[in-house]
Amino acid sequence: MDLKRLHYFNQLAKTGNFTKAADQLGIAQSALSTSIKKLEQQLDLKLINRTERQMSLTAEGQVLLRHAKIILEDVEQAEKELQELKGLTRGVIHFGSPAMLASYFLPDALEQFKKAYPGIQIKIHEAGTATLAQMLVNGELDLALIRGDRDHEQIRHTLLAKDQIAACVPADHPFASRASITLEEFCQQPLVLFKNGYFLRETVNSYCQQSKLQPNIHFETNLPELLKSMVRRHVGIGTCLPVLVADDPELKAIPFDPPIPLQLGIGWKSSHYLSTAAKAFVRFLQGKLNDAR
């Protein structure tokens, strides 16, 4: 069975659309269609239900997809292990990070890692920690920043940093002069929060559910600078890590009482081979995030 055709088939199944799959693969749609037809002819099975507006997998296509994912993942892992024998002269690390951490904590680590391993390319994938964990399980990422307080049977992780979530308020807000606020007080305010799936939001959601509180959400975003701008403009108050507003005279980080702890970890799929480059990158992040606290 041709690996390239399996790769094309897997991408088509992932997107559910010939045009999108062809664009992502960097080939013509006609070439993709021909490759899938040849795969069907080789197997003497119909794999795709084709209609004018949509595409779906047949029962046989679903079975092949399950095996194709395993085969392609095994090939990828073999290539990584073989790459180790070449002294890390080249390679790619697919790394996932929430936007906030990517913007504030990663630049120095990435610069130093690139100097140590100039032949290694790091591809950053931005998403919330919940999405990143699923991407690890799906084999789409090598490493990702995830919540360190949750165990997953398919993910191994090491703790990078511990911190506390704080309320982010304008400098002239009544809360700005307080030593701390309660979660109940916070939830009664107009709120500017990160979207569901991002670690700050997920942690606050968990504590709100435990306390049976309903947050008064006015605005949601996954962009740290936009969130801070909305807080400055008094659209609402939000959450942050204290280090993110330490040098901003217009914003204050006010701790919660009782505290809301945050544990940040870096994870990888437990069945995946972790390359020397990936291990080195983990060490860089451990050092940089510890320094930033």
XYZ file of C-alpha atoms in Angstrom:
293
model
C 0.000 0.000 0.000
C 1.413 3.385 -1.054
C 2.242 5.622 1.940
C 1.704 8.809 -0.040
C -1.809 7.706 -0.966
C -2.494 6.841 2.660
C -1.259 10.298 3.656
C -3.543 11.915 1.071
C -6.475 9.785 2.232
C -5.840 10.714 5.877
C -5.726 14.422 5.040
C -8.926 14.170 3.007
C -10.686 12.415 5.875
C -9.441 15.096 8.293
C -10.745 18.033 6.220
C -13.806 16.355 4.688
C -13.274 18.370 1.535
C -11.227 17.689 -1.619
C -10.413 21.362 -2.238
C -9.220 22.047 1.318
C -7.240 18.811 1.491
C -5.520 19.504 -1.826
C -4.616 23.040 -0.718
C -3.122 21.790 2.554
C -1.204 19.057 0.730
C 0.061 21.513 -1.872
C -1.231 19.502 -4.827
C -3.912 19.948 -7.467
C -7.401 18.749 -6.617
C -7.361 16.519 -9.686
C -4.146 14.849 -8.433
C -5.763 14.169 -5.071
C -8.882 12.743 -6.688
C -6.769 10.498 -8.928
C -4.712 9.270 -5.960
C -7.852 8.357 -3.978
C -9.335 6.534 -6.971
C -6.124 4.543 -7.400
C -6.185 3.640 -3.713
C -9.764 2.402 -4.091
C -8.793 0.398 -7.158
C -5.806 -1.116 -5.366
C -7.982 -2.218 -2.444
C -11.000 -3.016 -4.642
C -13.142 -1.106 -2.149
C -15.155 2.101 -2.183
C -13.654 4.392 0.454
C -15.382 7.723 -0.262
C -19.014 8.675 -0.713
C -18.909 11.510 -3.231
C -21.700 14.055 -3.640
C -21.770 17.518 -5.166
C -21.570 19.355 -1.839
C -19.909 17.047 0.640
C -17.721 14.008 1.083
C -17.998 11.236 3.659
C -16.199 7.984 4.372
C -17.792 4.642 3.724
C -17.702 1.945 6.404
C -14.644 0.532 4.637
C -13.106 3.999 4.565
C -13.565 4.330 8.318
C -11.717 1.054 8.882
C -8.858 2.122 6.608
C -8.637 5.516 8.325
C -8.187 3.875 11.718
C -5.276 1.799 10.412
C -3.870 4.632 8.279
C -3.481 6.866 11.342
C -1.520 4.152 13.136
C 0.658 3.402 10.107
C 1.467 7.057 9.392
C 2.174 7.743 13.044
C 4.539 4.758 13.228
C 6.369 5.939 10.102
C 6.728 9.433 11.598
C 8.116 8.034 14.831
C 10.588 5.833 12.901
C 11.809 8.866 10.967
C 12.367 10.777 14.220
C 14.366 7.956 15.776
C 16.482 7.603 12.632
C 17.029 11.363 12.615
C 18.734 10.995 15.989
C 21.494 9.007 14.296
C 22.318 12.016 12.114
C 23.325 14.173 15.045
C 20.312 16.489 14.930
C 21.517 18.244 11.817
C 17.907 18.764 10.779
C 14.380 18.004 11.930
C 11.078 19.517 12.996
C 9.395 19.858 16.392
C 5.652 20.532 16.331
C 5.008 22.455 19.521
C 1.702 23.718 20.885
C 1.274 26.711 23.172
C -1.505 29.055 24.325
C -1.155 32.547 22.860
C -0.344 34.195 26.191
C 2.618 31.975 26.965
C 3.832 31.978 23.371
C 3.897 35.788 23.372
C 5.471 36.416 26.766
C 7.628 33.446 27.729
C 8.789 31.667 24.584
C 10.846 34.166 22.519
C 14.012 33.895 24.661
C 13.793 30.119 24.913
C 13.232 29.787 21.169
C 16.196 32.039 20.406
C 18.545 30.090 22.656
C 17.291 26.733 21.444
C 17.833 27.801 17.834
C 21.441 28.736 18.629
C 22.044 25.324 20.198
C 20.277 23.387 17.416
C 20.363 25.569 14.287
C 19.179 22.718 12.073
C 16.016 22.054 14.079
C 12.853 23.826 13.019
C 10.143 24.518 15.601
C 6.618 24.945 14.307
C 4.364 26.701 16.812
C 0.684 25.771 16.944
C -1.487 28.160 18.989
C -4.572 26.891 20.812
C -6.051 26.478 24.267
C -4.593 23.869 26.589
C -7.634 21.583 26.234
C -7.290 21.600 22.444
C -3.529 21.112 22.657
C -3.955 18.034 24.842
C -6.260 16.512 22.246
C -3.807 17.378 19.472
C -1.116 15.476 21.384
C -3.372 12.438 21.594
C -4.127 12.735 17.868
C -0.412 12.734 17.057
C -0.547 16.266 15.596
C 2.009 17.665 18.060
C 5.283 16.479 19.566
C 5.097 18.695 22.640
C 2.556 21.104 24.116
C 2.024 23.312 27.127
C -0.887 21.865 29.088
C -2.414 22.037 32.544
C -0.118 20.283 34.998
C -2.876 19.451 37.469
C -4.651 16.957 35.230
C -3.654 13.385 34.474
C -4.326 11.821 31.077
C -3.835 8.161 30.367
C -2.327 8.879 26.924
C -0.163 11.875 27.872
C 2.985 12.110 29.952
C 3.978 15.507 31.301
C 6.478 17.242 33.499
C 5.661 20.261 35.636
C 7.132 23.524 34.378
C 5.817 26.163 36.750
C 3.427 26.899 39.567
C 1.699 30.223 39.918
C -1.552 31.795 41.083
C -4.276 33.260 38.915
C -5.090 36.890 39.731
C -7.837 39.292 38.780
C -6.703 41.809 36.157
C -8.242 45.233 36.837
C -7.680 48.842 35.728
C -5.445 50.861 38.057
C -8.400 53.106 39.016
C -10.829 50.229 39.704
C -12.158 49.895 43.291
C -10.483 46.469 43.502
C -7.058 47.937 42.614
C -6.361 49.026 46.189
C -7.404 45.705 47.684
C -4.966 43.080 48.936
C -7.257 40.358 47.579
C -10.799 39.682 46.353
C -13.113 36.697 46.522
C -14.192 34.727 43.488
C -17.786 35.704 44.256
C -16.897 39.408 44.088
C -15.078 38.788 40.819
C -18.025 36.970 39.228
C -20.388 39.844 40.040
C -18.315 42.228 37.901
C -18.533 42.552 34.085
C -15.889 40.084 32.924
C -13.450 39.938 30.028
C -12.209 36.347 29.847
C -10.270 34.015 27.621
C -12.357 31.582 25.595
C -13.234 28.112 26.835
C -10.341 25.704 26.427
C -7.656 28.185 27.575
C -5.980 27.373 30.870
C -6.906 30.588 32.702
C -10.546 30.177 31.697
C -10.660 26.443 32.430
C -9.264 26.936 35.921
C -11.719 29.741 36.723
C -14.573 27.642 35.312
C -13.639 24.772 37.627
C -13.618 26.991 40.716
C -16.884 28.678 39.718
C -18.556 25.284 39.324
C -17.255 24.151 42.711
C -18.637 27.307 44.349
C -21.844 27.296 42.240
C -21.081 30.762 40.890
C -22.163 32.136 37.516
C -19.582 34.520 35.972
C -20.944 37.702 34.372
C -19.114 37.415 31.036
C -19.257 40.449 28.712
C -16.384 39.702 26.325
C -14.312 36.686 25.286
C -11.057 36.470 23.347
C -7.982 34.302 22.968
C -5.688 37.310 22.402
C -3.811 38.465 25.546
C -3.180 42.017 24.351
C -6.812 42.476 23.324
C -7.960 41.237 26.720
C -5.663 43.713 28.485
C -6.872 46.511 26.206
C -10.504 45.749 27.035
C -9.683 45.832 30.754
C -7.904 49.186 30.346
C -11.015 50.518 28.572
C -13.214 49.382 31.480
C -15.189 46.919 29.381
C -14.731 44.536 32.279
C -12.134 42.903 34.506
C -10.352 39.686 33.645
C -7.847 37.125 34.838
C -4.102 36.964 34.334
C -0.822 35.750 35.702
C 0.698 38.572 37.803
C 3.900 38.641 35.724
C 1.914 39.668 32.637
C 0.913 43.052 34.082
C 3.863 43.677 36.410
C 5.272 46.421 34.149
C 1.930 47.916 33.084
C 1.054 51.044 35.127
C -2.555 50.961 33.882
C -3.319 47.465 35.156
C -3.173 45.710 38.511
C -3.121 42.010 39.386
C -5.162 41.326 42.516
C -4.872 37.850 44.121
C -7.928 35.783 44.934
C -8.774 34.743 48.489
C -8.754 31.804 48.797
C -5.978 31.503 46.189
C -6.588 29.948 42.757
C -3.401 27.989 41.963
C -2.208 27.235 38.452
C 0.088 24.398 37.439
C 1.611 24.508 33.977
C 3.183 21.441 32.412
C 4.703 20.364 29.122
C 3.277 17.151 27.751
C 3.823 14.583 25.015
C 1.972 11.486 23.889
C 3.088 8.610 26.089
C 3.461 6.204 23.159
C 5.597 8.658 21.138
C 9.354 8.663 20.840
C 10.704 11.857 22.407
C 13.726 12.975 20.428
C 16.880 14.465 21.894
C 15.870 17.807 20.390
C 12.465 17.617 22.073
C 14.091 16.711 25.390
C 16.458 19.657 25.027
C 13.536 21.945 24.290
C 11.778 20.744 27.443
C 14.888 21.626 29.449
C 15.025 25.099 27.879
C 11.405 25.752 28.771
C 11.880 24.502 32.317
C 14.725 26.949 32.810
C 13.028 29.906 31.150
C 9.640 29.558 32.822
C 11.261 29.066 36.212
C 13.305 32.238 35.657
C 10.174 34.152 34.645
C 8.251 33.378 37.828
